[in-house]
mmCIF file of C-alpha atoms and ligand atoms in Angstrom:
data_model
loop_
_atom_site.group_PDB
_atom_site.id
_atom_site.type_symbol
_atom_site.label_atom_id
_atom_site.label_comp_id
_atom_site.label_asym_id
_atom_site.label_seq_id
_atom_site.Cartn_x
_atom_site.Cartn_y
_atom_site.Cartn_z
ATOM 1 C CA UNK A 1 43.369 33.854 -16.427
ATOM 2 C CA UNK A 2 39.283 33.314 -16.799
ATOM 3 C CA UNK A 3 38.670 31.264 -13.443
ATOM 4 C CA UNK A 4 37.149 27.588 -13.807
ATOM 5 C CA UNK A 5 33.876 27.155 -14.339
ATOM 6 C CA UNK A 6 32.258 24.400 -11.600
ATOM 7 C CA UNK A 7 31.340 22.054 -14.121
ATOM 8 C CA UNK A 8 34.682 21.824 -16.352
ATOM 9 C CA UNK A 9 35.360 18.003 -16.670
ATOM 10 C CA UNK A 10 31.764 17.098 -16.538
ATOM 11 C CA UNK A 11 29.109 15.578 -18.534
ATOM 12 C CA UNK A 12 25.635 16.282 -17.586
ATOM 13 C CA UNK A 13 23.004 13.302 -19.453
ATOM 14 C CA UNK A 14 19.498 15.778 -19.530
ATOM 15 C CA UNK A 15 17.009 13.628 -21.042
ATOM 16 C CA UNK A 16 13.418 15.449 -22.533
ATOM 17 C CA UNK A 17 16.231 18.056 -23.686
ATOM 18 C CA UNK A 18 14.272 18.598 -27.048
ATOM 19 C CA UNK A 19 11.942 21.175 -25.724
ATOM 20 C CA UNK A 20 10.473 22.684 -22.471
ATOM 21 C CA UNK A 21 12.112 22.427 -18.919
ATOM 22 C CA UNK A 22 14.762 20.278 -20.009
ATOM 23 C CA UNK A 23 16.141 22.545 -22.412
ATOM 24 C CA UNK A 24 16.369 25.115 -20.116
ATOM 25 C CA UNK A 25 17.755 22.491 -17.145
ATOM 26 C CA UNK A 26 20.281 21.901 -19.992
ATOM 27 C CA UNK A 27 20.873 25.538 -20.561
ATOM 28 C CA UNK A 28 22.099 25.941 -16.379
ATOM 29 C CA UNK A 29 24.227 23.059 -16.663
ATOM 30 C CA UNK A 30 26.017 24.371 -19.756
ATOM 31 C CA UNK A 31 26.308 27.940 -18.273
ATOM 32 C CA UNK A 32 28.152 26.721 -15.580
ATOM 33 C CA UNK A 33 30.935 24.506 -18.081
ATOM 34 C CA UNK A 34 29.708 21.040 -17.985
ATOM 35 C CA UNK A 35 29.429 19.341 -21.131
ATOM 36 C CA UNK A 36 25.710 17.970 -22.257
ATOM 37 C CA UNK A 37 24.274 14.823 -23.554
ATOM 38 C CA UNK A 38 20.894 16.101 -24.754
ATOM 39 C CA UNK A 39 18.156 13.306 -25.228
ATOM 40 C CA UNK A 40 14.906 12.867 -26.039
ATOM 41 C CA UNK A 41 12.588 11.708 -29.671
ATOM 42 C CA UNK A 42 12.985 15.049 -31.384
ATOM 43 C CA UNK A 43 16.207 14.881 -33.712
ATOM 44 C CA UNK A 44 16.242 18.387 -35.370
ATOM 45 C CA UNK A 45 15.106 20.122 -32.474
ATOM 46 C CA UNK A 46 17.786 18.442 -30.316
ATOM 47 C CA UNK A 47 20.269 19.151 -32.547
ATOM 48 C CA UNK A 48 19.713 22.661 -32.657
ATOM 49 C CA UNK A 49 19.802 22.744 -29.020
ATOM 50 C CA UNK A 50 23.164 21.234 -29.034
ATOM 51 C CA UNK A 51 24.426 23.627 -31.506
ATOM 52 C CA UNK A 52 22.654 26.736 -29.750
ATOM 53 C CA UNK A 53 24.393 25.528 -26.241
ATOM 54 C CA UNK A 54 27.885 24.685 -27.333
ATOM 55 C CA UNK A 55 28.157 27.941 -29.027
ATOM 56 C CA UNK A 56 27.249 29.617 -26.161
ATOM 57 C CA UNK A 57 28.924 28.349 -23.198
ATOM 58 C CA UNK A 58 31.631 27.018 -25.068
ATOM 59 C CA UNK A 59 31.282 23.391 -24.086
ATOM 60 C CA UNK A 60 30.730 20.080 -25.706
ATOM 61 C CA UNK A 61 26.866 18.893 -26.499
ATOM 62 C CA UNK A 62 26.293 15.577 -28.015
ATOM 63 C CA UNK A 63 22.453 15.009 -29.254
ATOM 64 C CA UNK A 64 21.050 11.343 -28.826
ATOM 65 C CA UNK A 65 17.784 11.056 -30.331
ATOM 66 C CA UNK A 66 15.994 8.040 -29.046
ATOM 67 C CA UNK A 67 12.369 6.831 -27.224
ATOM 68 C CA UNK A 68 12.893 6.222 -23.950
ATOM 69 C CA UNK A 69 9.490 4.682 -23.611
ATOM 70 C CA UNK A 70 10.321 1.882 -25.322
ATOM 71 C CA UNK A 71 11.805 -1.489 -22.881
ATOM 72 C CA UNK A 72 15.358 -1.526 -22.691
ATOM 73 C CA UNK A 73 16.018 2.164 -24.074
ATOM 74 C CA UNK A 74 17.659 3.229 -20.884
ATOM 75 C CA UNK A 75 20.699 0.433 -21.774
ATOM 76 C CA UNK A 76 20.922 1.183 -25.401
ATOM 77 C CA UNK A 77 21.568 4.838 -24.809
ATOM 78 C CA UNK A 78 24.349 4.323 -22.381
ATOM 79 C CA UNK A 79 25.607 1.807 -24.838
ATOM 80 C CA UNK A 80 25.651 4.614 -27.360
ATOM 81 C CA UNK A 81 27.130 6.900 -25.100
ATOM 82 C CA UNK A 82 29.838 4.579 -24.110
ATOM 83 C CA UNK A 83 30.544 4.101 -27.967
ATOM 84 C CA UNK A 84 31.151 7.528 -28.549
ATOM 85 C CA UNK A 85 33.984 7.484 -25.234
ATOM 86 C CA UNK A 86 31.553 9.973 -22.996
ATOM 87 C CA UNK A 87 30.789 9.575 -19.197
ATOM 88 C CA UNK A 88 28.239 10.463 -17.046
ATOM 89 C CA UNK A 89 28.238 11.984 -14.664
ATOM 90 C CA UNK A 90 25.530 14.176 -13.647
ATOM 91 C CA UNK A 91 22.159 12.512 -14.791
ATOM 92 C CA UNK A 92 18.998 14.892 -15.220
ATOM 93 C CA UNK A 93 15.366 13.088 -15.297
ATOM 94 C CA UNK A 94 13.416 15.026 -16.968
ATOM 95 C CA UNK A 95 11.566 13.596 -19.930
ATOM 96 C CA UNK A 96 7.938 12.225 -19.017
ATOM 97 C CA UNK A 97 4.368 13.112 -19.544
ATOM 98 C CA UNK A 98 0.669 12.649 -18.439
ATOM 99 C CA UNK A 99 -2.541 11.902 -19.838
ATOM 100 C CA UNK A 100 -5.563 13.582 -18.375
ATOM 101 C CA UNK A 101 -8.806 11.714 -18.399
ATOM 102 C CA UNK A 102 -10.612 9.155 -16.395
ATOM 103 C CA UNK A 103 -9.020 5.762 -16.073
ATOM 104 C CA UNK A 104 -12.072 4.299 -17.335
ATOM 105 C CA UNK A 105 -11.898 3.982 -21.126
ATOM 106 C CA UNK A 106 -8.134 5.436 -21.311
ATOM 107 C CA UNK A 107 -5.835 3.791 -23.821
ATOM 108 C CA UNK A 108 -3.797 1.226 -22.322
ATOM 109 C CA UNK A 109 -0.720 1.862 -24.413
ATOM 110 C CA UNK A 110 -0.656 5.590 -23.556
ATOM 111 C CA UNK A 111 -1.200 4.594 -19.080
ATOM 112 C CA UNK A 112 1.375 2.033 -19.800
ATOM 113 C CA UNK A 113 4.010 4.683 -21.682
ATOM 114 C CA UNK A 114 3.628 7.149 -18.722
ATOM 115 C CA UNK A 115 4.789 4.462 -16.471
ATOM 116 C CA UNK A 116 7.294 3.108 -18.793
ATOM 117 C CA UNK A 117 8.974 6.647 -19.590
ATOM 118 C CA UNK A 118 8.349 8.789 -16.081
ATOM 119 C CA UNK A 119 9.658 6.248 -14.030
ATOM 120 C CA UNK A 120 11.180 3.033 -15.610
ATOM 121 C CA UNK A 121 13.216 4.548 -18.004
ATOM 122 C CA UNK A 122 14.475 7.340 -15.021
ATOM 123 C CA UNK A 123 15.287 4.181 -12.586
ATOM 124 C CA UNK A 124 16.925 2.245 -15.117
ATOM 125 C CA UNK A 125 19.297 5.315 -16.267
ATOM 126 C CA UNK A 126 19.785 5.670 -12.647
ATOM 127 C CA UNK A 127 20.961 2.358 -11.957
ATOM 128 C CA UNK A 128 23.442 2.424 -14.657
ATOM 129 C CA UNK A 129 25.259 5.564 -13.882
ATOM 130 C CA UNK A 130 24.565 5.611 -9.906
ATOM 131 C CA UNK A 131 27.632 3.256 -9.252
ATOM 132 C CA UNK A 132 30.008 5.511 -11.031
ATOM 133 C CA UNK A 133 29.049 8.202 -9.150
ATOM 134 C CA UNK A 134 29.571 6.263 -6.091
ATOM 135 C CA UNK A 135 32.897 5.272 -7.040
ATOM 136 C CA UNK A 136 34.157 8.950 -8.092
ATOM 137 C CA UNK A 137 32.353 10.785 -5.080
ATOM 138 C CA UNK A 138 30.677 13.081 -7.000
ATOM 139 C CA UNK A 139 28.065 14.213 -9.838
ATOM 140 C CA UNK A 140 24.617 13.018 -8.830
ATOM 141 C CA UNK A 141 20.941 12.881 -10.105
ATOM 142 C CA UNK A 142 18.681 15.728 -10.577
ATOM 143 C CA UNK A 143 14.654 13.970 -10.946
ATOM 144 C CA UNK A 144 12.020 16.130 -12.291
ATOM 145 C CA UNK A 145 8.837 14.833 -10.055
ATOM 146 C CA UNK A 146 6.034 17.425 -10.097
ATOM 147 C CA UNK A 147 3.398 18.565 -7.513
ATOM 148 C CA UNK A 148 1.434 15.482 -8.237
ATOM 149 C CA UNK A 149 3.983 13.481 -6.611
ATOM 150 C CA UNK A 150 2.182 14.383 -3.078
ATOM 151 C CA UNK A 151 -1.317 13.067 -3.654
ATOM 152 C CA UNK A 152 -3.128 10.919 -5.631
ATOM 153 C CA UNK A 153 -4.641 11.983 -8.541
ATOM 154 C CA UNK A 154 -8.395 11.004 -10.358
ATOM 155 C CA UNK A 155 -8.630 11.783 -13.537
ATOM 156 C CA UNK A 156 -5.012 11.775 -13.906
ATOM 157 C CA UNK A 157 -4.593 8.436 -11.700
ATOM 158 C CA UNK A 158 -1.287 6.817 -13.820
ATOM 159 C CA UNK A 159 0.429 10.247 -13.992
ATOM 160 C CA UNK A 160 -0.021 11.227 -10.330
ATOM 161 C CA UNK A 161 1.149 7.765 -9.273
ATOM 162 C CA UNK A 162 4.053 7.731 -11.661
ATOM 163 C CA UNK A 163 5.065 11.018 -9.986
ATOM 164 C CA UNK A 164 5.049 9.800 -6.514
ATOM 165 C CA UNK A 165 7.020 6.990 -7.543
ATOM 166 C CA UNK A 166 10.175 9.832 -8.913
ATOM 167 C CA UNK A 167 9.859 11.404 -5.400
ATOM 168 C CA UNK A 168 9.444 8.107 -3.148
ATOM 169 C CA UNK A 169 12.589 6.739 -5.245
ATOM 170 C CA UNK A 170 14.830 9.793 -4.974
ATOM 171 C CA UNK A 171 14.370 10.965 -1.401
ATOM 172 C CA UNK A 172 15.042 6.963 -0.803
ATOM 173 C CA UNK A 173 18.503 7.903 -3.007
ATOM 174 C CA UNK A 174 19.222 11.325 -1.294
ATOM 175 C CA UNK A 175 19.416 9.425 2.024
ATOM 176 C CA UNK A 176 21.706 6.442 0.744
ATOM 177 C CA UNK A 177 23.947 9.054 -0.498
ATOM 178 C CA UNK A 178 24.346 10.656 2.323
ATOM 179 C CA UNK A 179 27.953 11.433 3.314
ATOM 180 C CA UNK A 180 29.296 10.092 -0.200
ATOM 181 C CA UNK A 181 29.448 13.561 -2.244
ATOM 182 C CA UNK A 182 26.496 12.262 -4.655
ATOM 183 C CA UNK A 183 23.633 14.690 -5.088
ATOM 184 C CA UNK A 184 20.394 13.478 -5.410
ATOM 185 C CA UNK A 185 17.569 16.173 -5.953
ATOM 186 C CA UNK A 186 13.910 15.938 -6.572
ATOM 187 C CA UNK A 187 12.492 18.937 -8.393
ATOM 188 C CA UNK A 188 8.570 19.145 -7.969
ATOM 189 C CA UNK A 189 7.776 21.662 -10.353
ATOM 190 C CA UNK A 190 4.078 23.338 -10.477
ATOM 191 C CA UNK A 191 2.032 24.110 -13.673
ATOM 192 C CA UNK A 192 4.863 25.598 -16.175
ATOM 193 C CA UNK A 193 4.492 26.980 -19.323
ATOM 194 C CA UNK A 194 5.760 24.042 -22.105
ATOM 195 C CA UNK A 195 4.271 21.715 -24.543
ATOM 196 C CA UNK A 196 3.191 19.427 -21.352
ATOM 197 C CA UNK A 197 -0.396 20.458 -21.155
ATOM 198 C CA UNK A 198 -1.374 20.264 -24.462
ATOM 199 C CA UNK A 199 -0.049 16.162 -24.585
ATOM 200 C CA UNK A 200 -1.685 16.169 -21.760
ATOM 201 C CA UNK A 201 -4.506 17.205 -21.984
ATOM 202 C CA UNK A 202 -5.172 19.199 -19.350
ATOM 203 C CA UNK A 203 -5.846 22.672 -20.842
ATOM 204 C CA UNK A 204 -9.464 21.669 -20.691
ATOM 205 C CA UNK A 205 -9.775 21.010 -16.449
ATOM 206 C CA UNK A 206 -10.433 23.448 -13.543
ATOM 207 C CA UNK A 207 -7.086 23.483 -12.552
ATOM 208 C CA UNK A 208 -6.227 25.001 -16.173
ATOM 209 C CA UNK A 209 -8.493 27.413 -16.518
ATOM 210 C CA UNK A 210 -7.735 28.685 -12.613
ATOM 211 C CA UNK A 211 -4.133 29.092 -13.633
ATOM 212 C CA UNK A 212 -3.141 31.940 -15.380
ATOM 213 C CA UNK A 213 0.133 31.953 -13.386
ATOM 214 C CA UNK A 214 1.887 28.783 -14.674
ATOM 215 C CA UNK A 215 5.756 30.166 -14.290
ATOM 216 C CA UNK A 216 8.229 30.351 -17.120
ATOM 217 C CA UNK A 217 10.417 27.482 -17.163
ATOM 218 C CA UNK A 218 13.466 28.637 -17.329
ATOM 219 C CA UNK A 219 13.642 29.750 -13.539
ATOM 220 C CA UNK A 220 11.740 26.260 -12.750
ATOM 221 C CA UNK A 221 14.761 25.059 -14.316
ATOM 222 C CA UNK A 222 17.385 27.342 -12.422
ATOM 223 C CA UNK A 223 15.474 26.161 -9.192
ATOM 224 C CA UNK A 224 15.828 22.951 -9.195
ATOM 225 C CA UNK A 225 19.683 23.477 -10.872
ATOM 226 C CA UNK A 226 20.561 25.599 -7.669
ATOM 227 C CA UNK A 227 18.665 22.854 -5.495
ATOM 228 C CA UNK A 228 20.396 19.869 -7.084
ATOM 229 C CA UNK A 229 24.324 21.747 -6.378
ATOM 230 C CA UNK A 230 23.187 22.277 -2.656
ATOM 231 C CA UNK A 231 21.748 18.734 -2.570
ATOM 232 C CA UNK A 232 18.040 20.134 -1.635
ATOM 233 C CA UNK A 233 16.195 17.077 -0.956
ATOM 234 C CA UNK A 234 13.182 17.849 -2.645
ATOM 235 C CA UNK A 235 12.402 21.454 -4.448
ATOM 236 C CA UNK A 236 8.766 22.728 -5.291
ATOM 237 C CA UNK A 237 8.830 25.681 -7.755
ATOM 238 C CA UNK A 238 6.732 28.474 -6.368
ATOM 239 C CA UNK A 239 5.459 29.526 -3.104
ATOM 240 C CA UNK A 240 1.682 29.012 -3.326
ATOM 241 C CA UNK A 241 3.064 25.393 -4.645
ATOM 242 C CA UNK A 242 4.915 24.765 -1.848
ATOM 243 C CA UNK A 243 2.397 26.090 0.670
ATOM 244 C CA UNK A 244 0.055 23.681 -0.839
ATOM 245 C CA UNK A 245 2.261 20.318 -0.965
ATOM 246 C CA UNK A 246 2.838 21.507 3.223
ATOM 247 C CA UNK A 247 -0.767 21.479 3.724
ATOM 248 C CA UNK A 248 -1.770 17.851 2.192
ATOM 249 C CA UNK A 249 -0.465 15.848 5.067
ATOM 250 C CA UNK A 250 -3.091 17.470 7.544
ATOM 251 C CA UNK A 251 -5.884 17.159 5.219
ATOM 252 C CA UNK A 252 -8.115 14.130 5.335
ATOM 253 C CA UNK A 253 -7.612 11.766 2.534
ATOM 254 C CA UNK A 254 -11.314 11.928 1.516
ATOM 255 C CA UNK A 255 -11.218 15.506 1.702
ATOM 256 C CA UNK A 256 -8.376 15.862 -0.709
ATOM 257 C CA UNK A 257 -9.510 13.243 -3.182
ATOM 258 C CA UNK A 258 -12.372 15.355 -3.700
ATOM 259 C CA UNK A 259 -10.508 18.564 -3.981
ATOM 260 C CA UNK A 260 -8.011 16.933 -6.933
ATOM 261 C CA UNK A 261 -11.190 15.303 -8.696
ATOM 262 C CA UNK A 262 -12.959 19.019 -8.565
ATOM 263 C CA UNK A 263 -9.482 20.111 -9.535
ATOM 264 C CA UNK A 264 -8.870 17.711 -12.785
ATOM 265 C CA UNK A 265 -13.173 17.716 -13.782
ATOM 266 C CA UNK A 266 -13.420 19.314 -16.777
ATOM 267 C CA UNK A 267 -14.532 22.931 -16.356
HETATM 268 N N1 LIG B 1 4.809 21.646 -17.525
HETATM 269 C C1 LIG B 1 4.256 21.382 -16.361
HETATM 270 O O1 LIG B 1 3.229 21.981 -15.977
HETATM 271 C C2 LIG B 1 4.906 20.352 -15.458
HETATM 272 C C3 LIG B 1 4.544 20.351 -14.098
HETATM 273 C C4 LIG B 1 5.118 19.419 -13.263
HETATM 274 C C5 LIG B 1 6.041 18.512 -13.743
HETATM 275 N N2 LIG B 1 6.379 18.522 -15.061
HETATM 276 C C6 LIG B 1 7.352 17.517 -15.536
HETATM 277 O O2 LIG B 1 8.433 18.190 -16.150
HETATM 278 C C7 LIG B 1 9.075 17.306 -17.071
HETATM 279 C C8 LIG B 1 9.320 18.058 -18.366
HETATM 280 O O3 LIG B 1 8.064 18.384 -18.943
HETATM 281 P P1 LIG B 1 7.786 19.721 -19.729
HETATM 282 O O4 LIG B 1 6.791 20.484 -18.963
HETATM 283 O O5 LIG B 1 9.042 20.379 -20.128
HETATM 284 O O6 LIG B 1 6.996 19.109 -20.985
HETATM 285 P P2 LIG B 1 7.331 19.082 -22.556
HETATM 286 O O7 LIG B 1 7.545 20.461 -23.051
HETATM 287 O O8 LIG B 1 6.238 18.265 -23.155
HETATM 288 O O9 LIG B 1 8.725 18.299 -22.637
HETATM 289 C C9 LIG B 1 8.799 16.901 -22.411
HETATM 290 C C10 LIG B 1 10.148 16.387 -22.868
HETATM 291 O O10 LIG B 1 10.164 14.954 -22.742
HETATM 292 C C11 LIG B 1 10.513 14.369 -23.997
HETATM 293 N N3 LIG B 1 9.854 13.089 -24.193
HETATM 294 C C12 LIG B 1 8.525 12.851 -24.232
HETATM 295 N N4 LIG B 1 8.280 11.555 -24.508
HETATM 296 C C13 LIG B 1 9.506 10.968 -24.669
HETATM 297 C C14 LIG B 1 9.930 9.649 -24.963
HETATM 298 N N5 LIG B 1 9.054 8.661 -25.170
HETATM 299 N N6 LIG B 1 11.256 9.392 -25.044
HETATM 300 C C15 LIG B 1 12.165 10.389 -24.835
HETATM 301 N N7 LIG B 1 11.825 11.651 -24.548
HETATM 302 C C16 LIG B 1 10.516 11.945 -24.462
HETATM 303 C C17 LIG B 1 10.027 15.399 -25.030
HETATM 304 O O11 LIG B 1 10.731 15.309 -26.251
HETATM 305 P P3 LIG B 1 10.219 14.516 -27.558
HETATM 306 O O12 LIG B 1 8.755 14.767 -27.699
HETATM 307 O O13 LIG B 1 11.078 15.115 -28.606
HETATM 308 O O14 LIG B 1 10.568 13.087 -27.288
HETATM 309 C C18 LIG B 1 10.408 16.698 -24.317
HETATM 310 O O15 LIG B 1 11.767 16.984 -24.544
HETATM 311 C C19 LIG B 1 8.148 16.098 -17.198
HETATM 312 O O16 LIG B 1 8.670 15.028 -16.449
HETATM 313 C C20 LIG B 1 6.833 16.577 -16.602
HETATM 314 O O17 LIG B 1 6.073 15.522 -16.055
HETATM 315 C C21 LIG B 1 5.831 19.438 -15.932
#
């Protein structure tokens, strides 16, 4: 008799699941027999996910397509989820993005969306699905925060901030869920290799052209999937990453604003 797989009887909502980390955060969950709600803009491409992964791992994946930069979004998926008779109850973070630039002259709607999709739309999922959790004593959140989430950031101010928020808010969650069975992980992932730098717009900054070793995102993704099912507080992909996020407490805030600004200047 094939033994059970740890995830058998569980949904796992992974939203940026169209492309990039979150297809391959979606992949882990899969492998391991949890069924997937894949979610993000990107119709066709989700759906081929969803096809790719249930055939696979023999599981059920359901793709949503919907912007969850738009007010409200968070509610209307879980409405549509509800509809079709699914739960949640593992719920991955993961869609967001960042604009590179100064702050000066920066479109408003694009700083505003950043806010509105990296961490409104993850708190609001949150706070739908966190009391179920809760109540069953298990499943749990899995954020995807970034390296950026332990300094600020010029010439990437909004996207910086936006990431401190996702790591403020879920160690604040890990520790509240202490004891209950609820994991709450905050993967910190360095520069990986997706379609993240070219919305961004950071291919053109020091920091880009000093990186040739941006890792692979599917062990980002297996990282913070291993993390989240030990309930790691916080995971940073990569040593030189985390040696770095170690160091910025003992450096003078001056000091390191100047270091990100060289950093982010366009090289
Ligand atoms: N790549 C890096 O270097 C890096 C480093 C640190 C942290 N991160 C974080 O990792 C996460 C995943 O990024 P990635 O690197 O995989 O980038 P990516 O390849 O650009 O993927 C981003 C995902 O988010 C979805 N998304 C974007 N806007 C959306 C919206 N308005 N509504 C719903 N979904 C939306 C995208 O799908 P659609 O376009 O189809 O909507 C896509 O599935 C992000 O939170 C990012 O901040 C990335």
């Amino acid at each position: 008799m094939a033994r059970k797989r740890k995830g058998e009887g569980q949904t796992a909502l992974i939203t940026g699941a169209s492309m990039g980390i979150g297809v391959d955060l979606a992949e882990c969950f899969a492998k391991d027999g949890y069924d997937v709600i894949l979610t993000a803009r990107s119709e066709p491409q989700l759906k081929d996910v969803a096809t790719r992964l249930a055939a696979a791992h023999k599981i059920k994946a359901t793709p949503i397509a919907i912007d969850l930069g738009t007010p409200g979004a968070g509610e209307k998926l879980a409405a549509d989820i509800a509809t079709r008779g699914l739960n949640v109850d593992v719920l991955v973070n993961n869609a967001g993005y960042g604009i590179a630039g100064k702050f000066d002259g920066s479109d408003r709607t694009s700083q505003l969306g950043m806010i509105d999709l990296n961490d409104r739309a993850l708190a609001e999922l949150t706070h739908i699905y966190w009391p179920r959790m809760l109540a069953n004593r298990r499943g749990g959140v899995l954020n995807v925060a970034s390296t950026a989430s332990f300094q600020p950031g010029p010439l990437m101010a909004i996207y910086y901030a936006s990431k401190a928020f996702v790591l403020s808010f879920s160690e604040a969650l890990w520790k509240e869920a202490e004891g209950t069975g609820v994991h709450v992980t905050c993967l910190c992932p360095g520069p990986t290799v997706s379609n993240f730098r070219e919305r961004a717009g950071t291919g053109r900054t020091n920091l880009a052209k000093n990186l040739g070793n941006a890792m692979a995102s599917a062990p980002v993704a297996r990282l913070g999937y291993r993390g989240w099912q030990k309930n790691r507080r916080v995971v940073i992909t990569g040593g030189r990453n985390r040696m770095l996020a170690t160091l910025v407490p003992f450096l003078p805030r001056k000091t390191l604003l100047g270091i990100v600004h060289g950093m982010q200047s366009p090289a």
